[in-house]
PDB file of N, CA and C in Angstrom:
ATOM      1  N   UNK A   1     104.852 -31.611 -14.722  1.00  0.00           N
ATOM      2  CA  UNK A   1     103.890 -30.687 -14.180  1.00  0.00           C
ATOM      3  C   UNK A   1     102.971 -30.191 -15.289  1.00  0.00           C
ATOM      4  N   UNK A   2     101.663 -30.138 -14.980  1.00  0.00           N
ATOM      5  CA  UNK A   2     100.698 -29.724 -15.982  1.00  0.00           C
ATOM      6  C   UNK A   2     100.585 -28.204 -16.010  1.00  0.00           C
ATOM      7  N   UNK A   3     100.664 -27.672 -17.187  1.00  0.00           N
ATOM      8  CA  UNK A   3     100.534 -26.222 -17.309  1.00  0.00           C
ATOM      9  C   UNK A   3      99.064 -25.854 -17.433  1.00  0.00           C
ATOM     10  N   UNK A   4      98.737 -24.731 -16.806  1.00  0.00           N
ATOM     11  CA  UNK A   4      97.356 -24.257 -16.879  1.00  0.00           C
ATOM     12  C   UNK A   4      97.133 -23.551 -18.204  1.00  0.00           C
ATOM     13  N   UNK A   5      95.916 -23.673 -18.658  1.00  0.00           N
ATOM     14  CA  UNK A   5      95.571 -22.999 -19.896  1.00  0.00           C
ATOM     15  C   UNK A   5      95.153 -21.570 -19.591  1.00  0.00           C
ATOM     16  N   UNK A   6      95.001 -20.806 -20.629  1.00  0.00           N
ATOM     17  CA  UNK A   6      94.600 -19.401 -20.497  1.00  0.00           C
ATOM     18  C   UNK A   6      93.213 -19.312 -19.873  1.00  0.00           C
ATOM     19  N   UNK A   7      92.340 -20.253 -20.236  1.00  0.00           N
ATOM     20  CA  UNK A   7      90.972 -20.247 -19.714  1.00  0.00           C
ATOM     21  C   UNK A   7      90.966 -20.518 -18.208  1.00  0.00           C
ATOM     22  N   UNK A   8      91.789 -21.452 -17.757  1.00  0.00           N
ATOM     23  CA  UNK A   8      91.875 -21.768 -16.328  1.00  0.00           C
ATOM     24  C   UNK A   8      92.421 -20.585 -15.545  1.00  0.00           C
ATOM     25  N   UNK A   9      93.423 -19.907 -16.099  1.00  0.00           N
ATOM     26  CA  UNK A   9      93.992 -18.723 -15.447  1.00  0.00           C
ATOM     27  C   UNK A   9      92.936 -17.618 -15.324  1.00  0.00           C
ATOM     28  N   UNK A  10      92.154 -17.453 -16.388  1.00  0.00           N
ATOM     29  CA  UNK A  10      91.105 -16.426 -16.395  1.00  0.00           C
ATOM     30  C   UNK A  10      90.040 -16.742 -15.336  1.00  0.00           C
ATOM     31  N   UNK A  11      89.661 -18.018 -15.223  1.00  0.00           N
ATOM     32  CA  UNK A  11      88.659 -18.436 -14.241  1.00  0.00           C
ATOM     33  C   UNK A  11      89.166 -18.208 -12.821  1.00  0.00           C
ATOM     34  N   UNK A  12      90.414 -18.559 -12.565  1.00  0.00           N
ATOM     35  CA  UNK A  12      90.991 -18.356 -11.232  1.00  0.00           C
ATOM     36  C   UNK A  12      91.081 -16.878 -10.894  1.00  0.00           C
ATOM     37  N   UNK A  13      91.417 -16.074 -11.890  1.00  0.00           N
ATOM     38  CA  UNK A  13      91.517 -14.629 -11.679  1.00  0.00           C
ATOM     39  C   UNK A  13      90.145 -14.054 -11.325  1.00  0.00           C
ATOM     40  N   UNK A  14      89.088 -14.517 -12.017  1.00  0.00           N
ATOM     41  CA  UNK A  14      87.732 -14.047 -11.735  1.00  0.00           C
ATOM     42  C   UNK A  14      87.289 -14.460 -10.337  1.00  0.00           C
ATOM     43  N   UNK A  15      87.618 -15.696  -9.950  1.00  0.00           N
ATOM     44  CA  UNK A  15      87.249 -16.172  -8.613  1.00  0.00           C
ATOM     45  C   UNK A  15      87.956 -15.348  -7.538  1.00  0.00           C
ATOM     46  N   UNK A  16      89.240 -15.091  -7.751  1.00  0.00           N
ATOM     47  CA  UNK A  16      89.998 -14.300  -6.777  1.00  0.00           C
ATOM     48  C   UNK A  16      89.455 -12.889  -6.670  1.00  0.00           C
ATOM     49  N   UNK A  17      89.091 -12.304  -7.794  1.00  0.00           N
ATOM     50  CA  UNK A  17      88.531 -10.952  -7.800  1.00  0.00           C
ATOM     51  C   UNK A  17      87.189 -10.933  -7.080  1.00  0.00           C
ATOM     52  N   UNK A  18      86.355 -11.939  -7.328  1.00  0.00           N
ATOM     53  CA  UNK A  18      85.058 -12.032  -6.666  1.00  0.00           C
ATOM     54  C   UNK A  18      85.229 -12.139  -5.154  1.00  0.00           C
ATOM     55  N   UNK A  19      86.131 -12.986  -4.699  1.00  0.00           N
ATOM     56  CA  UNK A  19      86.391 -13.164  -3.267  1.00  0.00           C
ATOM     57  C   UNK A  19      86.908 -11.858  -2.661  1.00  0.00           C
ATOM     58  N   UNK A  20      87.773 -11.174  -3.383  1.00  0.00           N
ATOM     59  CA  UNK A  20      88.310  -9.900  -2.914  1.00  0.00           C
ATOM     60  C   UNK A  20      87.210  -8.843  -2.786  1.00  0.00           C
ATOM     61  N   UNK A  21      86.313  -8.800  -3.751  1.00  0.00           N
ATOM     62  CA  UNK A  21      85.209  -7.833  -3.700  1.00  0.00           C
ATOM     63  C   UNK A  21      84.286  -8.136  -2.518  1.00  0.00           C
ATOM     64  N   UNK A  22      83.936  -9.387  -2.321  1.00  0.00           N
ATOM     65  CA  UNK A  22      83.071  -9.780  -1.197  1.00  0.00           C
ATOM     66  C   UNK A  22      83.746  -9.443   0.132  1.00  0.00           C
ATOM     67  N   UNK A  23      85.025  -9.710   0.256  1.00  0.00           N
ATOM     68  CA  UNK A  23      85.751  -9.400   1.488  1.00  0.00           C
ATOM     69  C   UNK A  23      85.760  -7.887   1.733  1.00  0.00           C
ATOM     70  N   UNK A  24      85.942  -7.107   0.673  1.00  0.00           N
ATOM     71  CA  UNK A  24      85.933  -5.652   0.802  1.00  0.00           C
ATOM     72  C   UNK A  24      84.579  -5.123   1.230  1.00  0.00           C
ATOM     73  N   UNK A  25      83.517  -5.649   0.641  1.00  0.00           N
ATOM     74  CA  UNK A  25      82.160  -5.229   1.013  1.00  0.00           C
ATOM     75  C   UNK A  25      81.873  -5.589   2.467  1.00  0.00           C
ATOM     76  N   UNK A  26      82.270  -6.776   2.871  1.00  0.00           N
ATOM     77  CA  UNK A  26      82.056  -7.217   4.256  1.00  0.00           C
ATOM     78  C   UNK A  26      82.811  -6.323   5.232  1.00  0.00           C
ATOM     79  N   UNK A  27      84.055  -6.008   4.917  1.00  0.00           N
ATOM     80  CA  UNK A  27      84.853  -5.143   5.798  1.00  0.00           C
ATOM     81  C   UNK A  27      84.244  -3.744   5.874  1.00  0.00           C
ATOM     82  N   UNK A  28      83.823  -3.198   4.740  1.00  0.00           N
ATOM     83  CA  UNK A  28      83.227  -1.861   4.726  1.00  0.00           C
ATOM     84  C   UNK A  28      81.926  -1.841   5.512  1.00  0.00           C
ATOM     85  N   UNK A  29      81.099  -2.874   5.340  1.00  0.00           N
ATOM     86  CA  UNK A  29      79.829  -2.943   6.068  1.00  0.00           C
ATOM     87  C   UNK A  29      80.072  -3.042   7.570  1.00  0.00           C
ATOM     88  N   UNK A  30      81.055  -3.818   7.959  1.00  0.00           N
ATOM     89  CA  UNK A  30      81.368  -3.970   9.388  1.00  0.00           C
ATOM     90  C   UNK A  30      81.792  -2.635   9.988  1.00  0.00           C
ATOM     91  N   UNK A  31      82.624  -1.914   9.286  1.00  0.00           N
ATOM     92  CA  UNK A  31      83.113  -0.627   9.787  1.00  0.00           C
ATOM     93  C   UNK A  31      81.987   0.408   9.806  1.00  0.00           C
ATOM     94  N   UNK A  32      81.219   0.466   8.728  1.00  0.00           N
ATOM     95  CA  UNK A  32      80.175   1.484   8.610  1.00  0.00           C
ATOM     96  C   UNK A  32      78.991   1.240   9.542  1.00  0.00           C
ATOM     97  N   UNK A  33      78.715  -0.016   9.845  1.00  0.00           N
ATOM     98  CA  UNK A  33      77.531  -0.324  10.646  1.00  0.00           C
ATOM     99  C   UNK A  33      77.828  -0.533  12.124  1.00  0.00           C
ATOM    100  N   UNK A  34      78.966  -0.028  12.588  1.00  0.00           N
ATOM    101  CA  UNK A  34      79.297  -0.162  14.005  1.00  0.00           C
ATOM    102  C   UNK A  34      78.347   0.616  14.898  1.00  0.00           C
ATOM    103  N   UNK A  35      77.995   1.824  14.498  1.00  0.00           N
ATOM    104  CA  UNK A  35      77.151   2.654  15.357  1.00  0.00           C
ATOM    105  C   UNK A  35      75.669   2.436  15.057  1.00  0.00           C
ATOM    106  N   UNK A  36      74.848   2.640  16.070  1.00  0.00           N
ATOM    107  CA  UNK A  36      73.406   2.467  15.943  1.00  0.00           C
ATOM    108  C   UNK A  36      72.817   3.461  14.948  1.00  0.00           C
ATOM    109  N   UNK A  37      73.325   4.695  14.952  1.00  0.00           N
ATOM    110  CA  UNK A  37      72.776   5.699  14.035  1.00  0.00           C
ATOM    111  C   UNK A  37      73.030   5.311  12.585  1.00  0.00           C
ATOM    112  N   UNK A  38      74.204   4.749  12.309  1.00  0.00           N
ATOM    113  CA  UNK A  38      74.510   4.315  10.941  1.00  0.00           C
ATOM    114  C   UNK A  38      73.614   3.150  10.543  1.00  0.00           C
ATOM    115  N   UNK A  39      73.380   2.233  11.478  1.00  0.00           N
ATOM    116  CA  UNK A  39      72.506   1.094  11.183  1.00  0.00           C
ATOM    117  C   UNK A  39      71.083   1.561  10.900  1.00  0.00           C
ATOM    118  N   UNK A  40      70.588   2.506  11.700  1.00  0.00           N
ATOM    119  CA  UNK A  40      69.219   2.971  11.477  1.00  0.00           C
ATOM    120  C   UNK A  40      69.107   3.733  10.160  1.00  0.00           C
ATOM    121  N   UNK A  41      70.163   4.454   9.796  1.00  0.00           N
ATOM    122  CA  UNK A  41      70.170   5.174   8.523  1.00  0.00           C
ATOM    123  C   UNK A  41      70.131   4.187   7.355  1.00  0.00           C
ATOM    124  N   UNK A  42      70.921   3.134   7.442  1.00  0.00           N
ATOM    125  CA  UNK A  42      70.930   2.110   6.400  1.00  0.00           C
ATOM    126  C   UNK A  42      69.565   1.420   6.342  1.00  0.00           C
ATOM    127  N   UNK A  43      68.989   1.125   7.513  1.00  0.00           N
ATOM    128  CA  UNK A  43      67.680   0.478   7.576  1.00  0.00           C
ATOM    129  C   UNK A  43      66.622   1.351   6.900  1.00  0.00           C
ATOM    130  N   UNK A  44      66.654   2.659   7.173  1.00  0.00           N
ATOM    131  CA  UNK A  44      65.701   3.584   6.553  1.00  0.00           C
ATOM    132  C   UNK A  44      65.871   3.614   5.041  1.00  0.00           C
ATOM    133  N   UNK A  45      67.125   3.652   4.593  1.00  0.00           N
ATOM    134  CA  UNK A  45      67.372   3.669   3.147  1.00  0.00           C
ATOM    135  C   UNK A  45      66.913   2.381   2.473  1.00  0.00           C
ATOM    136  N   UNK A  46      67.124   1.256   3.140  1.00  0.00           N
ATOM    137  CA  UNK A  46      66.671  -0.024   2.585  1.00  0.00           C
ATOM    138  C   UNK A  46      65.146  -0.030   2.512  1.00  0.00           C
ATOM    139  N   UNK A  47      64.483   0.461   3.565  1.00  0.00           N
ATOM    140  CA  UNK A  47      63.019   0.509   3.553  1.00  0.00           C
ATOM    141  C   UNK A  47      62.507   1.418   2.445  1.00  0.00           C
ATOM    142  N   UNK A  48      63.174   2.557   2.231  1.00  0.00           N
ATOM    143  CA  UNK A  48      62.780   3.461   1.140  1.00  0.00           C
ATOM    144  C   UNK A  48      62.963   2.772  -0.213  1.00  0.00           C
ATOM    145  N   UNK A  49      64.065   2.056  -0.355  1.00  0.00           N
ATOM    146  CA  UNK A  49      64.318   1.342  -1.601  1.00  0.00           C
ATOM    147  C   UNK A  49      63.280   0.258  -1.852  1.00  0.00           C
ATOM    148  N   UNK A  50      62.918  -0.463  -0.804  1.00  0.00           N
ATOM    149  CA  UNK A  50      61.891  -1.498  -0.940  1.00  0.00           C
ATOM    150  C   UNK A  50      60.552  -0.873  -1.307  1.00  0.00           C
ATOM    151  N   UNK A  51      60.217   0.244  -0.683  1.00  0.00           N
ATOM    152  CA  UNK A  51      58.957   0.929  -0.988  1.00  0.00           C
ATOM    153  C   UNK A  51      58.963   1.431  -2.427  1.00  0.00           C
ATOM    154  N   UNK A  52      60.104   1.942  -2.871  1.00  0.00           N
ATOM    155  CA  UNK A  52      60.211   2.421  -4.255  1.00  0.00           C
ATOM    156  C   UNK A  52      60.081   1.253  -5.235  1.00  0.00           C
ATOM    157  N   UNK A  53      60.660   0.124  -4.880  1.00  0.00           N
ATOM    158  CA  UNK A  53      60.570  -1.053  -5.755  1.00  0.00           C
ATOM    159  C   UNK A  53      59.128  -1.537  -5.867  1.00  0.00           C
ATOM    160  N   UNK A  54      58.355  -1.350  -4.803  1.00  0.00           N
ATOM    161  CA  UNK A  54      56.947  -1.757  -4.814  1.00  0.00           C
ATOM    162  C   UNK A  54      56.043  -0.634  -5.306  1.00  0.00           C
ATOM    163  N   UNK A  55      56.636   0.491  -5.685  1.00  0.00           N
ATOM    164  CA  UNK A  55      55.893   1.688  -6.104  1.00  0.00           C
ATOM    165  C   UNK A  55      54.923   2.158  -5.025  1.00  0.00           C
ATOM    166  N   UNK A  56      55.355   2.060  -3.772  1.00  0.00           N
ATOM    167  CA  UNK A  56      54.530   2.501  -2.655  1.00  0.00           C
ATOM    168  C   UNK A  56      55.279   3.636  -1.957  1.00  0.00           C
ATOM    169  N   UNK A  57      54.663   4.803  -1.910  1.00  0.00           N
ATOM    170  CA  UNK A  57      55.315   5.954  -1.309  1.00  0.00           C
ATOM    171  C   UNK A  57      54.644   6.316   0.006  1.00  0.00           C
ATOM    172  N   UNK A  58      55.281   7.198   0.745  1.00  0.00           N
ATOM    173  CA  UNK A  58      54.712   7.663   2.012  1.00  0.00           C
ATOM    174  C   UNK A  58      53.392   8.374   1.756  1.00  0.00           C
ATOM    175  N   UNK A  59      53.289   9.073   0.641  1.00  0.00           N
ATOM    176  CA  UNK A  59      52.044   9.766   0.309  1.00  0.00           C
ATOM    177  C   UNK A  59      50.904   8.772   0.115  1.00  0.00           C
ATOM    178  N   UNK A  60      51.195   7.615  -0.475  1.00  0.00           N
ATOM    179  CA  UNK A  60      50.163   6.585  -0.639  1.00  0.00           C
ATOM    180  C   UNK A  60      49.674   6.112   0.716  1.00  0.00           C
ATOM    181  N   UNK A  61      50.614   5.880   1.620  1.00  0.00           N
ATOM    182  CA  UNK A  61      50.267   5.424   2.963  1.00  0.00           C
ATOM    183  C   UNK A  61      49.475   6.503   3.691  1.00  0.00           C
ATOM    184  N   UNK A  62      49.918   7.758   3.579  1.00  0.00           N
ATOM    185  CA  UNK A  62      49.217   8.861   4.235  1.00  0.00           C
ATOM    186  C   UNK A  62      47.802   9.010   3.687  1.00  0.00           C
ATOM    187  N   UNK A  63      47.643   8.808   2.381  1.00  0.00           N
ATOM    188  CA  UNK A  63      46.329   8.926   1.766  1.00  0.00           C
ATOM    189  C   UNK A  63      45.365   7.923   2.397  1.00  0.00           C
ATOM    190  N   UNK A  64      45.834   6.680   2.574  1.00  0.00           N
ATOM    191  CA  UNK A  64      45.005   5.647   3.179  1.00  0.00           C
ATOM    192  C   UNK A  64      44.666   6.019   4.618  1.00  0.00           C
ATOM    193  N   UNK A  65      45.670   6.456   5.368  1.00  0.00           N
ATOM    194  CA  UNK A  65      45.433   6.797   6.772  1.00  0.00           C
ATOM    195  C   UNK A  65      44.501   7.993   6.896  1.00  0.00           C
ATOM    196  N   UNK A  66      44.668   9.001   6.047  1.00  0.00           N
ATOM    197  CA  UNK A  66      43.798  10.171   6.102  1.00  0.00           C
ATOM    198  C   UNK A  66      42.363   9.805   5.736  1.00  0.00           C
ATOM    199  N   UNK A  67      42.203   8.866   4.821  1.00  0.00           N
ATOM    200  CA  UNK A  67      40.880   8.407   4.450  1.00  0.00           C
ATOM    201  C   UNK A  67      40.211   7.694   5.611  1.00  0.00           C
ATOM    202  N   UNK A  68      40.986   6.891   6.326  1.00  0.00           N
ATOM    203  CA  UNK A  68      40.467   6.070   7.423  1.00  0.00           C
ATOM    204  C   UNK A  68      40.233   6.896   8.685  1.00  0.00           C
ATOM    205  N   UNK A  69      41.032   7.917   8.905  1.00  0.00           N
ATOM    206  CA  UNK A  69      40.977   8.686  10.138  1.00  0.00           C
ATOM    207  C   UNK A  69      39.623   9.353  10.321  1.00  0.00           C
ATOM    208  N   UNK A  70      39.005   9.104  11.456  1.00  0.00           N
ATOM    209  CA  UNK A  70      37.769   9.784  11.807  1.00  0.00           C
ATOM    210  C   UNK A  70      36.516   9.159  11.234  1.00  0.00           C
ATOM    211  N   UNK A  71      36.653   8.182  10.356  1.00  0.00           N
ATOM    212  CA  UNK A  71      35.483   7.572   9.744  1.00  0.00           C
ATOM    213  C   UNK A  71      35.518   6.076  10.014  1.00  0.00           C
ATOM    214  N   UNK A  72      34.975   5.701  11.140  1.00  0.00           N
ATOM    215  CA  UNK A  72      34.993   4.306  11.539  1.00  0.00           C
ATOM    216  C   UNK A  72      33.955   3.522  10.739  1.00  0.00           C
ATOM    217  N   UNK A  73      34.386   2.441  10.142  1.00  0.00           N
ATOM    218  CA  UNK A  73      33.486   1.593   9.371  1.00  0.00           C
ATOM    219  C   UNK A  73      32.531   0.890  10.330  1.00  0.00           C
ATOM    220  N   UNK A  74      31.240   0.968  10.114  1.00  0.00           N
ATOM    221  CA  UNK A  74      30.274   0.330  11.021  1.00  0.00           C
ATOM    222  C   UNK A  74      30.470  -1.184  11.131  1.00  0.00           C
ATOM    223  N   UNK A  75      31.034  -1.807  10.112  1.00  0.00           N
ATOM    224  CA  UNK A  75      31.245  -3.255  10.127  1.00  0.00           C
ATOM    225  C   UNK A  75      32.546  -3.652  10.833  1.00  0.00           C
ATOM    226  N   UNK A  76      33.411  -2.690  11.123  1.00  0.00           N
ATOM    227  CA  UNK A  76      34.700  -2.966  11.762  1.00  0.00           C
ATOM    228  C   UNK A  76      34.517  -2.921  13.276  1.00  0.00           C
ATOM    229  N   UNK A  77      34.166  -4.055  13.856  1.00  0.00           N
ATOM    230  CA  UNK A  77      33.831  -4.147  15.284  1.00  0.00           C
ATOM    231  C   UNK A  77      35.008  -3.739  16.162  1.00  0.00           C
ATOM    232  N   UNK A  78      36.207  -4.253  15.851  1.00  0.00           N
ATOM    233  CA  UNK A  78      37.388  -3.930  16.669  1.00  0.00           C
ATOM    234  C   UNK A  78      37.684  -2.440  16.659  1.00  0.00           C
ATOM    235  N   UNK A  79      37.585  -1.824  15.500  1.00  0.00           N
ATOM    236  CA  UNK A  79      37.855  -0.390  15.391  1.00  0.00           C
ATOM    237  C   UNK A  79      36.819   0.409  16.177  1.00  0.00           C
ATOM    238  N   UNK A  80      35.572   0.035  16.057  1.00  0.00           N
ATOM    239  CA  UNK A  80      34.509   0.727  16.793  1.00  0.00           C
ATOM    240  C   UNK A  80      34.698   0.592  18.303  1.00  0.00           C
ATOM    241  N   UNK A  81      35.096  -0.594  18.735  1.00  0.00           N
ATOM    242  CA  UNK A  81      35.325  -0.828  20.162  1.00  0.00           C
ATOM    243  C   UNK A  81      36.473   0.060  20.665  1.00  0.00           C
ATOM    244  N   UNK A  82      37.551   0.134  19.868  1.00  0.00           N
ATOM    245  CA  UNK A  82      38.698   0.953  20.253  1.00  0.00           C
ATOM    246  C   UNK A  82      38.295   2.426  20.350  1.00  0.00           C
ATOM    247  N   UNK A  83      37.518   2.896  19.382  1.00  0.00           N
ATOM    248  CA  UNK A  83      37.084   4.295  19.386  1.00  0.00           C
ATOM    249  C   UNK A  83      36.220   4.577  20.607  1.00  0.00           C
ATOM    250  N   UNK A  84      35.295   3.680  20.920  1.00  0.00           N
ATOM    251  CA  UNK A  84      34.405   3.915  22.059  1.00  0.00           C
ATOM    252  C   UNK A  84      35.178   3.874  23.380  1.00  0.00           C
ATOM    253  N   UNK A  85      36.149   2.949  23.494  1.00  0.00           N
ATOM    254  CA  UNK A  85      36.964   2.895  24.711  1.00  0.00           C
ATOM    255  C   UNK A  85      37.786   4.161  24.869  1.00  0.00           C
ATOM    256  N   UNK A  86      38.317   4.666  23.763  1.00  0.00           N
ATOM    257  CA  UNK A  86      39.098   5.898  23.818  1.00  0.00           C
ATOM    258  C   UNK A  86      38.241   7.063  24.251  1.00  0.00           C
ATOM    259  N   UNK A  87      37.025   7.121  23.752  1.00  0.00           N
ATOM    260  CA  UNK A  87      36.115   8.208  24.128  1.00  0.00           C
ATOM    261  C   UNK A  87      35.772   8.126  25.606  1.00  0.00           C
ATOM    262  N   UNK A  88      35.514   6.928  26.107  1.00  0.00           N
ATOM    263  CA  UNK A  88      35.173   6.750  27.517  1.00  0.00           C
ATOM    264  C   UNK A  88      36.347   7.155  28.398  1.00  0.00           C
ATOM    265  N   UNK A  89      37.563   6.750  28.022  1.00  0.00           N
ATOM    266  CA  UNK A  89      38.742   7.084  28.828  1.00  0.00           C
ATOM    267  C   UNK A  89      38.962   8.589  28.910  1.00  0.00           C
ATOM    268  N   UNK A  90      38.795   9.283  27.802  1.00  0.00           N
ATOM    269  CA  UNK A  90      39.023  10.728  27.830  1.00  0.00           C
ATOM    270  C   UNK A  90      37.949  11.441  28.647  1.00  0.00           C
ATOM    271  N   UNK A  91      36.715  10.979  28.570  1.00  0.00           N
ATOM    272  CA  UNK A  91      35.635  11.584  29.371  1.00  0.00           C
ATOM    273  C   UNK A  91      35.880  11.324  30.850  1.00  0.00           C
ATOM    274  N   UNK A  92      36.279  10.096  31.199  1.00  0.00           N
ATOM    275  CA  UNK A  92      36.578   9.781  32.603  1.00  0.00           C
ATOM    276  C   UNK A  92      37.722  10.643  33.118  1.00  0.00           C
ATOM    277  N   UNK A  93      38.769  10.826  32.321  1.00  0.00           N
ATOM    278  CA  UNK A  93      39.899  11.657  32.725  1.00  0.00           C
ATOM    279  C   UNK A  93      39.441  13.087  32.976  1.00  0.00           C
ATOM    280  N   UNK A  94      38.661  13.626  32.058  1.00  0.00           N
ATOM    281  CA  UNK A  94      38.181  14.998  32.194  1.00  0.00           C
ATOM    282  C   UNK A  94      37.325  15.139  33.457  1.00  0.00           C
ATOM    283  N   UNK A  95      36.408  14.194  33.682  1.00  0.00           N
ATOM    284  CA  UNK A  95      35.547  14.252  34.873  1.00  0.00           C
ATOM    285  C   UNK A  95      36.370  14.163  36.153  1.00  0.00           C
ATOM    286  N   UNK A  96      37.366  13.276  36.180  1.00  0.00           N
ATOM    287  CA  UNK A  96      38.211  13.129  37.372  1.00  0.00           C
ATOM    288  C   UNK A  96      39.000  14.405  37.659  1.00  0.00           C
ATOM    289  N   UNK A  97      39.522  15.048  36.638  1.00  0.00           N
ATOM    290  CA  UNK A  97      40.284  16.284  36.866  1.00  0.00           C
ATOM    291  C   UNK A  97      39.365  17.415  37.313  1.00  0.00           C
ATOM    292  N   UNK A  98      38.147  17.437  36.818  1.00  0.00           N
ATOM    293  CA  UNK A  98      37.188  18.463  37.243  1.00  0.00           C
ATOM    294  C   UNK A  98      36.800  18.274  38.708  1.00  0.00           C
ATOM    295  N   UNK A  99      36.569  17.023  39.096  1.00  0.00           N
ATOM    296  CA  UNK A  99      36.176  16.719  40.477  1.00  0.00           C
ATOM    297  C   UNK A  99      37.298  17.019  41.463  1.00  0.00           C
ATOM    298  N   UNK A 100      38.532  16.720  41.062  1.00  0.00           N
ATOM    299  CA  UNK A 100      39.650  16.926  41.978  1.00  0.00           C
ATOM    300  C   UNK A 100      40.156  18.364  41.946  1.00  0.00           C
ATOM    301  N   UNK A 101      39.669  19.171  41.021  1.00  0.00           N
ATOM    302  CA  UNK A 101      40.095  20.563  40.935  1.00  0.00           C
ATOM    303  C   UNK A 101      41.431  20.744  40.243  1.00  0.00           C
ATOM    304  N   UNK A 102      41.965  19.692  39.652  1.00  0.00           N
ATOM    305  CA  UNK A 102      43.240  19.794  38.948  1.00  0.00           C
ATOM    306  C   UNK A 102      43.041  20.440  37.589  1.00  0.00           C
ATOM    307  N   UNK A 103      44.135  20.968  37.066  1.00  0.00           N
ATOM    308  CA  UNK A 103      44.127  21.521  35.716  1.00  0.00           C
ATOM    309  C   UNK A 103      44.390  20.374  34.740  1.00  0.00           C
ATOM    310  N   UNK A 104      43.518  20.157  33.734  1.00  0.00           N
ATOM    311  CA  UNK A 104      43.774  19.081  32.773  1.00  0.00           C
ATOM    312  C   UNK A 104      45.063  19.340  31.992  1.00  0.00           C
ATOM    313  N   UNK A 105      45.702  18.269  31.584  1.00  0.00           N
ATOM    314  CA  UNK A 105      46.927  18.380  30.803  1.00  0.00           C
ATOM    315  C   UNK A 105      46.583  18.973  29.445  1.00  0.00           C
ATOM    316  N   UNK A 106      47.336  19.990  29.053  1.00  0.00           N
ATOM    317  CA  UNK A 106      47.109  20.644  27.757  1.00  0.00           C
ATOM    318  C   UNK A 106      47.754  19.825  26.655  1.00  0.00           C
ATOM    319  N   UNK A 107      47.132  19.828  25.510  1.00  0.00           N
ATOM    320  CA  UNK A 107      47.669  19.123  24.346  1.00  0.00           C
ATOM    321  C   UNK A 107      48.863  19.893  23.796  1.00  0.00           C
ATOM    322  N   UNK A 108      49.846  19.165  23.315  1.00  0.00           N
ATOM    323  CA  UNK A 108      51.003  19.809  22.678  1.00  0.00           C
ATOM    324  C   UNK A 108      50.817  19.872  21.182  1.00  0.00           C
ATOM    325  N   UNK A 109      49.691  19.367  20.701  1.00  0.00           N
ATOM    326  CA  UNK A 109      49.412  19.348  19.262  1.00  0.00           C
ATOM    327  C   UNK A 109      49.114  20.760  18.781  1.00  0.00           C
ATOM    328  N   UNK A 110      49.806  21.161  17.728  1.00  0.00           N
ATOM    329  CA  UNK A 110      49.575  22.471  17.117  1.00  0.00           C
ATOM    330  C   UNK A 110      48.497  22.325  16.069  1.00  0.00           C
ATOM    331  N   UNK A 111      47.407  23.064  16.222  1.00  0.00           N
ATOM    332  CA  UNK A 111      46.300  22.980  15.265  1.00  0.00           C
ATOM    333  C   UNK A 111      46.620  23.889  14.086  1.00  0.00           C
ATOM    334  N   UNK A 112      46.842  23.276  12.916  1.00  0.00           N
ATOM    335  CA  UNK A 112      47.227  24.044  11.738  1.00  0.00           C
ATOM    336  C   UNK A 112      46.013  24.630  11.013  1.00  0.00           C
ATOM    337  N   UNK A 113      44.807  24.295  11.460  1.00  0.00           N
ATOM    338  CA  UNK A 113      43.617  24.778  10.767  1.00  0.00           C
ATOM    339  C   UNK A 113      43.247  26.200  11.203  1.00  0.00           C
ATOM    340  N   UNK A 114      43.877  26.686  12.256  1.00  0.00           N
ATOM    341  CA  UNK A 114      43.546  28.025  12.749  1.00  0.00           C
ATOM    342  C   UNK A 114      44.357  29.077  12.047  1.00  0.00           C
TER     343      UNK A 114
END
């Protein structure tokens, strides 16, 4: 019978430890991710980590959106069309409620500028 060397024993020990660690991580993930709330929490944390890795924060995204909000680019045909359709729909709704004598639906938006 051939005896194993110290190096072979060390390699087998490392492989066994690696397999044990992977099995433990898999079991923990299975248990922790059973519920939808836990999955969504993990998903949010992964997204935050990805954003941090790309050096992109929520403030960066908000800055872009705040810059874009209310200022439609004249060259952006799709955006202009969407804005005009939205304006027409709200005017039609208001006119219809006035004609029928109904009370228009009040906005739930809290205006922080007041």
